[in-house]
Tab-separated table of C-alpha atoms and ligand atoms in Angstrom:
chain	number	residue	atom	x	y	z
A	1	UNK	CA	138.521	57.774	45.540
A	2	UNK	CA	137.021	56.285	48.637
A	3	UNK	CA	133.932	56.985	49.443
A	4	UNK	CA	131.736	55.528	52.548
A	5	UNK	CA	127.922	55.086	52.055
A	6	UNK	CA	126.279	54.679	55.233
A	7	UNK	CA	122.903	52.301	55.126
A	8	UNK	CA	124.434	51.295	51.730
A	9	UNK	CA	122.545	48.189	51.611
A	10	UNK	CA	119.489	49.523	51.881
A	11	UNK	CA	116.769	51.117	49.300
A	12	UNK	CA	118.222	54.434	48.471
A	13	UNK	CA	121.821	53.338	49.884
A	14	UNK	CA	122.153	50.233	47.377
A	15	UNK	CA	121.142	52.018	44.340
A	16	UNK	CA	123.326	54.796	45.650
A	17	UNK	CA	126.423	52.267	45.471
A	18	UNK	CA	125.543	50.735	42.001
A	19	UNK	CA	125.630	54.292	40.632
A	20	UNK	CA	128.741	55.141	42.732
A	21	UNK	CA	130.303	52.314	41.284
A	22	UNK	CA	129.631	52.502	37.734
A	23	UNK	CA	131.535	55.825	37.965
A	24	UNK	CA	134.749	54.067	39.113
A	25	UNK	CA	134.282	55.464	42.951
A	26	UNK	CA	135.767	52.524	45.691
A	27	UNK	CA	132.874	52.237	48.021
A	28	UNK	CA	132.886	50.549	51.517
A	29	UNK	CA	129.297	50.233	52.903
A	30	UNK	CA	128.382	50.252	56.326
A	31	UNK	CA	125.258	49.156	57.510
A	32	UNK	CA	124.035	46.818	60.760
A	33	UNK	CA	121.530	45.405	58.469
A	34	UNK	CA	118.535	46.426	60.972
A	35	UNK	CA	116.580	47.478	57.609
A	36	UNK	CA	118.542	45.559	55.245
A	37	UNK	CA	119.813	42.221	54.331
A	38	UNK	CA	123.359	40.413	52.770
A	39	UNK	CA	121.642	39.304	50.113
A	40	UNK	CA	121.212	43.053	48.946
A	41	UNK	CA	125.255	42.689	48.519
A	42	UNK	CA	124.870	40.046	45.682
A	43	UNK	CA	122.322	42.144	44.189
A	44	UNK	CA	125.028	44.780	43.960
A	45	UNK	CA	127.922	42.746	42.794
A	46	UNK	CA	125.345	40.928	40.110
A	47	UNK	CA	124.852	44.711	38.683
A	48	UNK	CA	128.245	46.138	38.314
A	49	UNK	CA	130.197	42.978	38.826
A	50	UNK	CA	132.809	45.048	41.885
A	51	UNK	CA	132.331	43.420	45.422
A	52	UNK	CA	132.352	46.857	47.050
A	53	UNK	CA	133.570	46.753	51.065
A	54	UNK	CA	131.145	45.381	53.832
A	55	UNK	CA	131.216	46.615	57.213
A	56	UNK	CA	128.911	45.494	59.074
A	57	UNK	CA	128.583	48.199	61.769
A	58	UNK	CA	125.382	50.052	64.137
A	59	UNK	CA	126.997	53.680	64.115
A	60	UNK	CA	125.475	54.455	67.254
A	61	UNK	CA	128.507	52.774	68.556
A	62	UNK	CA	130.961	55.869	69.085
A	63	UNK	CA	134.244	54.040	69.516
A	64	UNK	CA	133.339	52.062	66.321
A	65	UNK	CA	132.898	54.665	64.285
A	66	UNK	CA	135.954	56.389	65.260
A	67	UNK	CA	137.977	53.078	65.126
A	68	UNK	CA	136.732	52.698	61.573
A	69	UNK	CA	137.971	56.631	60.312
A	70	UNK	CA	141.104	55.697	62.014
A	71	UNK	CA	141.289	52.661	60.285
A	72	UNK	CA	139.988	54.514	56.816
A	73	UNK	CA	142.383	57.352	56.491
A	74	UNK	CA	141.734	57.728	53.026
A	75	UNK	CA	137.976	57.986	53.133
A	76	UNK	CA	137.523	61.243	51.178
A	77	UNK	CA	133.645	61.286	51.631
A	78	UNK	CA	130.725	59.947	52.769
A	79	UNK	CA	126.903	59.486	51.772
A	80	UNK	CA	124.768	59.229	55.079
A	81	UNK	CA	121.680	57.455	54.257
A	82	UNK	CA	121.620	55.036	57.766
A	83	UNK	CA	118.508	56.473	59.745
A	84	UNK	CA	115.673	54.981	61.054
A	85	UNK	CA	112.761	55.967	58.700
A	86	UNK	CA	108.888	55.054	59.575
A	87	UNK	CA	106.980	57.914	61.041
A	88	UNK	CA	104.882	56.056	62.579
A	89	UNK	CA	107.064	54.012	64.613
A	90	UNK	CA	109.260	57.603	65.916
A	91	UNK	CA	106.180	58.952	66.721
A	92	UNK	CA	105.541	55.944	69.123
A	93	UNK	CA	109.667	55.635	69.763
A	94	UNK	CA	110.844	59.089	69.646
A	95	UNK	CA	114.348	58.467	71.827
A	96	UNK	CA	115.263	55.472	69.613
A	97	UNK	CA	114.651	58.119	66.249
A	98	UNK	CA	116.266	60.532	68.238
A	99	UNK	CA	119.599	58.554	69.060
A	100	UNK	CA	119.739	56.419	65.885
A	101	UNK	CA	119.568	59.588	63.613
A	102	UNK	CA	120.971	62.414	65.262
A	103	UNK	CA	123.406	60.305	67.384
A	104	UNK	CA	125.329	58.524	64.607
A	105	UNK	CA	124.894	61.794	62.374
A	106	UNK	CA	127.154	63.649	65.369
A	107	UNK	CA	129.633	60.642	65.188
A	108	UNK	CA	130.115	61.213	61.687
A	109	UNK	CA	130.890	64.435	61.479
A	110	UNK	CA	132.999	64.822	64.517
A	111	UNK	CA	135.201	61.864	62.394
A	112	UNK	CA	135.321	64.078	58.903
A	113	UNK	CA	135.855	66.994	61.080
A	114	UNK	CA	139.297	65.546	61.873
A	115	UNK	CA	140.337	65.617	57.982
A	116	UNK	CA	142.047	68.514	55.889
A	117	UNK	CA	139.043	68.290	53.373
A	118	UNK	CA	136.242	66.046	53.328
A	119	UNK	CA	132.767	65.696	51.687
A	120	UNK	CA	129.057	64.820	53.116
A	121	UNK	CA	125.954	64.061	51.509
A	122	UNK	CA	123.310	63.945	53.777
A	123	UNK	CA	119.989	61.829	53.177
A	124	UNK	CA	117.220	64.648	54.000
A	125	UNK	CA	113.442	64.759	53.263
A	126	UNK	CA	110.467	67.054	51.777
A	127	UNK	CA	108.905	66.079	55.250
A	128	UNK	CA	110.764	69.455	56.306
A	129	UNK	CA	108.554	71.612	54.875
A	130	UNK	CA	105.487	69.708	56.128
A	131	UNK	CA	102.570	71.343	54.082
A	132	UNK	CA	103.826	74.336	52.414
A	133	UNK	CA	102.038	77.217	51.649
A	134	UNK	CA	103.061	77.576	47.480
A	135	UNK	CA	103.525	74.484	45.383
A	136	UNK	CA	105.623	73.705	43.212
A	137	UNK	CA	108.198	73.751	46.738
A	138	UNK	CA	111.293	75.680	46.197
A	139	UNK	CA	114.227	75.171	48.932
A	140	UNK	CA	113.628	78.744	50.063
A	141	UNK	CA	109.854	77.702	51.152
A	142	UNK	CA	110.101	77.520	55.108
A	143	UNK	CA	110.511	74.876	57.551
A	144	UNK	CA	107.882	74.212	59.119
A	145	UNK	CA	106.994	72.533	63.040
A	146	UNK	CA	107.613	68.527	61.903
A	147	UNK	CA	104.703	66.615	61.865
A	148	UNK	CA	107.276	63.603	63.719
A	149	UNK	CA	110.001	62.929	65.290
A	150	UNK	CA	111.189	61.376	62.158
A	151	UNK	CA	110.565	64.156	60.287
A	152	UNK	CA	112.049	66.591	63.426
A	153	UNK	CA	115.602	64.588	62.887
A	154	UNK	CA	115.537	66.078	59.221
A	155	UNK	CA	115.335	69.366	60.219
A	156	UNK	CA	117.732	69.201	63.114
A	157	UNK	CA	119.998	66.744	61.213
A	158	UNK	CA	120.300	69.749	58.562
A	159	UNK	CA	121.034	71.932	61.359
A	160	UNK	CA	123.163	70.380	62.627
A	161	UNK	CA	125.218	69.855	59.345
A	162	UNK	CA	124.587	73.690	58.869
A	163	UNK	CA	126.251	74.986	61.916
A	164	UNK	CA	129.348	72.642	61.783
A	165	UNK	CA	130.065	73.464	58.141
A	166	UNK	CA	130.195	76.901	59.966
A	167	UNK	CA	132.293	76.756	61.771
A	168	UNK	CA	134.538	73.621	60.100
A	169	UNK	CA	135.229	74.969	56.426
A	170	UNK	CA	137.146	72.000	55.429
A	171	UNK	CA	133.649	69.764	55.495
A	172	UNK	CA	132.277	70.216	52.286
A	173	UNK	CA	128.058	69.202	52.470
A	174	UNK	CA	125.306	68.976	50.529
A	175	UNK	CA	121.933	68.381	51.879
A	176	UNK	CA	119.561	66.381	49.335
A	177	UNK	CA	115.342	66.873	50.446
A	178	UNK	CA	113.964	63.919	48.317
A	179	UNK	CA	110.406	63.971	47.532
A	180	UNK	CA	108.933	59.991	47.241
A	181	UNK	CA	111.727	57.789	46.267
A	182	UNK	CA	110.024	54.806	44.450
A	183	UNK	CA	110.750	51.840	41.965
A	184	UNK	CA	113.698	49.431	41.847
A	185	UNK	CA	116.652	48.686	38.999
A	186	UNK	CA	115.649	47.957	35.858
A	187	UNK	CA	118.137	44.980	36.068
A	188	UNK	CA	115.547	43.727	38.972
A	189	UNK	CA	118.395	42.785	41.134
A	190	UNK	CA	117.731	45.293	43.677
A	191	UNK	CA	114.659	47.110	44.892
A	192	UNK	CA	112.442	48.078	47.967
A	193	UNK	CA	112.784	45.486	50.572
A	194	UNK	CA	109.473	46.240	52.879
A	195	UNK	CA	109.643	44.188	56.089
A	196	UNK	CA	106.464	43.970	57.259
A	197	UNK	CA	103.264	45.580	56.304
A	198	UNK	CA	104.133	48.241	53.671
A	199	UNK	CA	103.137	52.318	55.215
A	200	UNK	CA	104.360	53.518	51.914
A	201	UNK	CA	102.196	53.489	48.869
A	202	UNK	CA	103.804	51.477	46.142
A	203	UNK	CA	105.255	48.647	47.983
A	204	UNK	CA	101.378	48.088	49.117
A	205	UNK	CA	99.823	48.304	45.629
A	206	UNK	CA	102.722	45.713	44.213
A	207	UNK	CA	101.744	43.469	47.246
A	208	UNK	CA	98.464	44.059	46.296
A	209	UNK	CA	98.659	43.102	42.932
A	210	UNK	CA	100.344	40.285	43.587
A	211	UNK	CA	97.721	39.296	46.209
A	212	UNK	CA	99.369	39.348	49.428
A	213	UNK	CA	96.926	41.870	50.457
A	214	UNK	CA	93.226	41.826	49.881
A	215	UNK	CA	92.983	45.545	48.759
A	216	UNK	CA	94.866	48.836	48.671
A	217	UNK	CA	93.020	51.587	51.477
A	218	UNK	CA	93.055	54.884	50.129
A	219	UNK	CA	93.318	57.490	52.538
A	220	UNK	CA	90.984	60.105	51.903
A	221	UNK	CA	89.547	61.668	48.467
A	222	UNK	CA	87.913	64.762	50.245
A	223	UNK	CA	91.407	66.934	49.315
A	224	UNK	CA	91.191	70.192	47.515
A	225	UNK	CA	93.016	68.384	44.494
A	226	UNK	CA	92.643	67.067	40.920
A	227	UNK	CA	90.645	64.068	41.963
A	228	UNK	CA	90.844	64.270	45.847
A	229	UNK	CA	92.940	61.942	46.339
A	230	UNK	CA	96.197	63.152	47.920
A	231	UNK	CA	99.082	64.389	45.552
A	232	UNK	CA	103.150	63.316	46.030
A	233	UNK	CA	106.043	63.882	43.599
A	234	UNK	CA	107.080	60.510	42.942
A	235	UNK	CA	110.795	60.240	42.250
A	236	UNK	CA	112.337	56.677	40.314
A	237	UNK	CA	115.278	55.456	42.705
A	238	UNK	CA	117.521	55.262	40.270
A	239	UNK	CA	117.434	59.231	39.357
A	240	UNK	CA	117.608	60.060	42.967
A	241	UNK	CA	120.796	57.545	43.369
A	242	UNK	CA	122.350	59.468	40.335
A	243	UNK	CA	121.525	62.797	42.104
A	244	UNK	CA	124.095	61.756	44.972
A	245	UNK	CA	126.785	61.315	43.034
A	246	UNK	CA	126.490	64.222	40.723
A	247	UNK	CA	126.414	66.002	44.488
A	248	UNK	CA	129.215	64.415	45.197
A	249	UNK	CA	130.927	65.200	42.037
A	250	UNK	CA	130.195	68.905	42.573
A	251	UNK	CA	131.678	68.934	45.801
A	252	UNK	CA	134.939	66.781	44.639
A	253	UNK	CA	135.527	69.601	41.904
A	254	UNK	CA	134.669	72.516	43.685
A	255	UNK	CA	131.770	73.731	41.747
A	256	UNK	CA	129.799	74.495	45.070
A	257	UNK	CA	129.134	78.399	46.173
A	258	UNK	CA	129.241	77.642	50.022
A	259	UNK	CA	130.247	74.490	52.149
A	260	UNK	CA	126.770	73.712	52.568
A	261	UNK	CA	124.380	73.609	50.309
A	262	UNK	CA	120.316	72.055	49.781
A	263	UNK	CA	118.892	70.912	46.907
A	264	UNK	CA	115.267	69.769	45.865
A	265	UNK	CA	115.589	66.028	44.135
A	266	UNK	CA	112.566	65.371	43.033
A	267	UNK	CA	110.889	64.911	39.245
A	268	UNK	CA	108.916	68.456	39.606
A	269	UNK	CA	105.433	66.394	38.977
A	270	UNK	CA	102.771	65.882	41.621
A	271	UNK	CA	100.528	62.884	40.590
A	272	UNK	CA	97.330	61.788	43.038
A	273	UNK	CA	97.619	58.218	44.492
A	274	UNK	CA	94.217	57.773	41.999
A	275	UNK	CA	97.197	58.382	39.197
A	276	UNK	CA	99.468	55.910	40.887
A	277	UNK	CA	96.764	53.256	40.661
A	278	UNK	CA	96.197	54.315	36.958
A	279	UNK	CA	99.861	54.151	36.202
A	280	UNK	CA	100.123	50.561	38.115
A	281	UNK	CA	97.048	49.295	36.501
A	282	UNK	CA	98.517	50.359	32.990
A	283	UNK	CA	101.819	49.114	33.274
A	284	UNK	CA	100.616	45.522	34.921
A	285	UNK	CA	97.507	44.877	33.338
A	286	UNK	CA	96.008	44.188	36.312
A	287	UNK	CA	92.743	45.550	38.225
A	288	UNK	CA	94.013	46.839	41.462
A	289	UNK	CA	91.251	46.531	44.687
A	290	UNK	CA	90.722	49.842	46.621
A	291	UNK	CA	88.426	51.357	48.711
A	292	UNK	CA	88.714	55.010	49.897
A	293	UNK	CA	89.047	55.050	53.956
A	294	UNK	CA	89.348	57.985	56.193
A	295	UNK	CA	92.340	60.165	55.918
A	296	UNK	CA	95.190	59.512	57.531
A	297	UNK	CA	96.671	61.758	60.824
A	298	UNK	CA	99.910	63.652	59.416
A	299	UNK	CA	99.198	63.514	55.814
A	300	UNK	CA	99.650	66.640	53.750
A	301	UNK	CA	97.415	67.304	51.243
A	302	UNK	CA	100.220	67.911	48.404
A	303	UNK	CA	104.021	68.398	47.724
A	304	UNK	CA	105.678	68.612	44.887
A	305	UNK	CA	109.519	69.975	44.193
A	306	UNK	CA	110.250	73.294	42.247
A	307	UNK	CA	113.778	71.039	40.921
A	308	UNK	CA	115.140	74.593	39.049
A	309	UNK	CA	117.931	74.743	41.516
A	310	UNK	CA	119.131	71.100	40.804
A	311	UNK	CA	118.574	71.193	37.146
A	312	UNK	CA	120.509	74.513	36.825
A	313	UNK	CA	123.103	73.689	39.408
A	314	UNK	CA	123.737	70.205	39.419
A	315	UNK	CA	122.585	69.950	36.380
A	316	UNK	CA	120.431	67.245	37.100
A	317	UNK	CA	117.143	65.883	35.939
A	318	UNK	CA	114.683	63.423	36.546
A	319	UNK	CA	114.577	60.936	33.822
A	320	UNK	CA	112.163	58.590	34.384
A	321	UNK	CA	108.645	58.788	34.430
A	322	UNK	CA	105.648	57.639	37.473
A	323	UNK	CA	105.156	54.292	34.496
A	324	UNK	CA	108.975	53.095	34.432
A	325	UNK	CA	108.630	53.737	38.268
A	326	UNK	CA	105.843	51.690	38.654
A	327	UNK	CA	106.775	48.970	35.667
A	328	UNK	CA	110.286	48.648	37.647
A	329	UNK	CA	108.534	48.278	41.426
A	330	UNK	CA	106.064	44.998	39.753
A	331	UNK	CA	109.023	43.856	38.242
A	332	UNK	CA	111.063	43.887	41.349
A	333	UNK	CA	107.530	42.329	43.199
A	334	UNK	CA	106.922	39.612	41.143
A	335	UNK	CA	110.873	37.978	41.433
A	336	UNK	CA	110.488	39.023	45.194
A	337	UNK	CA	107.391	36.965	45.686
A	338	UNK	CA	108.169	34.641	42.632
B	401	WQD	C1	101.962	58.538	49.778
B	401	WQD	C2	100.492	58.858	49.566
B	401	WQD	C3	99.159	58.525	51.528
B	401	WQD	C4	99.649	54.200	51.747
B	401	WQD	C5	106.559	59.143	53.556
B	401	WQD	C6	107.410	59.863	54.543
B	401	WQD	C7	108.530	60.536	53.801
B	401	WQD	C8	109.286	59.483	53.047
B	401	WQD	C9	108.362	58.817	52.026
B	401	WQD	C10	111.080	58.429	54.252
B	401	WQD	C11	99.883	59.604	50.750
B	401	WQD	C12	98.741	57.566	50.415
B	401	WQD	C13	99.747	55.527	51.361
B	401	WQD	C14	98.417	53.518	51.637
B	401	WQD	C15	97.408	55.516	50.756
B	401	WQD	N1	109.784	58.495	53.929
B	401	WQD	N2	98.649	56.160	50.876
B	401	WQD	N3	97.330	54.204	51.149
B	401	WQD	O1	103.586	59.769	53.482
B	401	WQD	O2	104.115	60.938	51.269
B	401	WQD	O3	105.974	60.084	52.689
B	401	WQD	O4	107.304	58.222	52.796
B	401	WQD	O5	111.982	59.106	53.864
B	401	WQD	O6	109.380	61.142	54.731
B	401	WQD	O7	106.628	60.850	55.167
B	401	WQD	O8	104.528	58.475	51.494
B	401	WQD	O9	103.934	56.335	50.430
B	401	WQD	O10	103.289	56.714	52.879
B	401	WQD	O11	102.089	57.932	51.077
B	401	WQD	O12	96.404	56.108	50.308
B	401	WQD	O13	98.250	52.310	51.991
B	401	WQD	O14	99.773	57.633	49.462
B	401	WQD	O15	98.002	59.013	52.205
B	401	WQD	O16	98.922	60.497	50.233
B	401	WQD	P1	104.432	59.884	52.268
B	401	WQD	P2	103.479	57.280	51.505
């Protein structure tokens, strides 16, 4: 079965592929390697030893993408992970979040659209729910006002999805809201590739430890929470990757109660980023340099996934735990910066 995984060489999309491929699925990435390099190819092929497809491709190209489903008949399904992801940056460059996101999300599914049957999982976020009023967060909690325009092309991204399944019955589509995808393959051939200065916490506090940065800046410890530092449900890559193909799966044998569905993927723990630099002290030995700044605009204080619904109806579960997370992201660091 061929399956196309958008922004496949990329962090979520490359472990997405290893998974895919390890349960005997054809893949053809596409990706225009805007986040991503080649190199994250070999990393791929080094893990499960199949060279799977490379197109190199920008989707918001509209003839290209429907040159490539022509060309792809037998593309049964597709995992959309390509999207531009750095709040910060759509907050400044809203139109290019806007086009990038939505844009090649409409391509897409005007392509599967075209098919007799055809399946979509769609890369969404806990940003939707921005800070919501009960934790743990079930998918029922609401949607609330995004905080970004990043976070604004989630929500409309699953609306979008929502009212074409609608209307389109043969698109089958499941809608995954990850919580805070971290760590890297234990085989250390793939992993986070930050370009740049890292915005997300682990990929600092590895760059930290290895010294590339003088000291990690904690924003804020004046929360209403364990130790006032701010709390996150830290998810290990490699569970979330398995997550989209037991989605997938579900969809391929029918097992879903509507044509579009959402599910929480997430391990169901919150832990404060004074835990994370626990865990990453423990599991590296080393002493990691903070200081606690102001916090920072956007932040919620604390999310954490209710994962019942994905445990009961996926049947999936979180496996790993914040250490392996963390022991697998200095892993990946060190050969990085080795
Ligand atoms: C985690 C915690 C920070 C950096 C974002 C996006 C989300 C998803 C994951 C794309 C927060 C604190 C961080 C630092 C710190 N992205 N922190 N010092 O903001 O929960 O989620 O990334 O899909 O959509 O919103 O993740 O890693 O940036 O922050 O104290 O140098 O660590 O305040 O409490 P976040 P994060």
């Amino acid at each position: 079965m061929k399956i196309v995984v958008t922004g496949g060489l990329g962090f979520i999309g490359s472990h997405t592929v290893v998974e895919l491929q390890n349960k005997g699925f054809e893949v053809v990435i596409i990706d225009n390697l805007s986040n991503s390099s080649i190199e994250v190819l070999d990393g791929i092929i080094k893990i499960t030893g199949k060279k799977p497809e490379f197109i190199e491709m920008d989707l918001r190209d509209k003839v290209e993408v429907g040159n490539f489903f022509k060309k792809h008949a037998d593309v049964s399904g597709v995992i959309h992970f390509a999207a531009s992801k750095a709040v910060g940056e759509s907050v400044e460059n809203p139109l290019l979040y806007y086009e990038n996101n939505l844009g090649t999300l409409v391509y897409i599914l005007q392509q599967l659209s075209k098919k007799a049957e055809s399946h979509f999982i769609f890369s969404s976020s806990c940003t939707v729910y921005g800070q919501a009023d009960e934790l743990p967060i079930t998918e029922s909690a609401p949607v609330k006002p995004a905080e970004s325009p990043y976070g604004n092309t989630k929500q409309v991204g699953e609306e979008i999805i929502r009212d074409t399944c609608k209307v389109k019955t043969e698109l089958q589509a499941i809608a995954l809201r990850y919580f805070n995808p971290v760590g890297a393959h234990p085989s250390v051939e793939i992993g986070e590739l930050p370009l740049g200065v890292p915005q997300n916490l682990i990929p600092y506090i590895t760059q930290t430890g290895m010294g590339m940065r003088d000291q990690l800046s904690v924003y804020g410890d004046d929360y209403p929470t364990q130790d006032g530092t701010a709390v996150r449900d830290y998810i290990h890559v490699v569970d979330l990757a398995k997550a989209h193909v037991i989605a997938l799966q579900r969809l391929i044998d029918k097992k879903n109660e509507s044509n579009y569905e959402v599910f929480n993927i997430g391990t169901g723990t919150g832990s404060s980023v004074l835990e994370v630099i626990k865990s990453f002290e423990k599991v590296s030995g080393k002493n990691l340099p903070y200081k606690i700044v102001g916090r920072r605009e956007g932040d919620v204080v604390a999310a954490y996934a209710d994962t019942t619904k994905a445990n009961k109806k996926l049947g999936w579960k979180a496996e790993k735990t914040l250490d392996d997370a963390l022991a697998s992201a200095w892993k990946w660091e060190q050969k990085v910066r080795g």
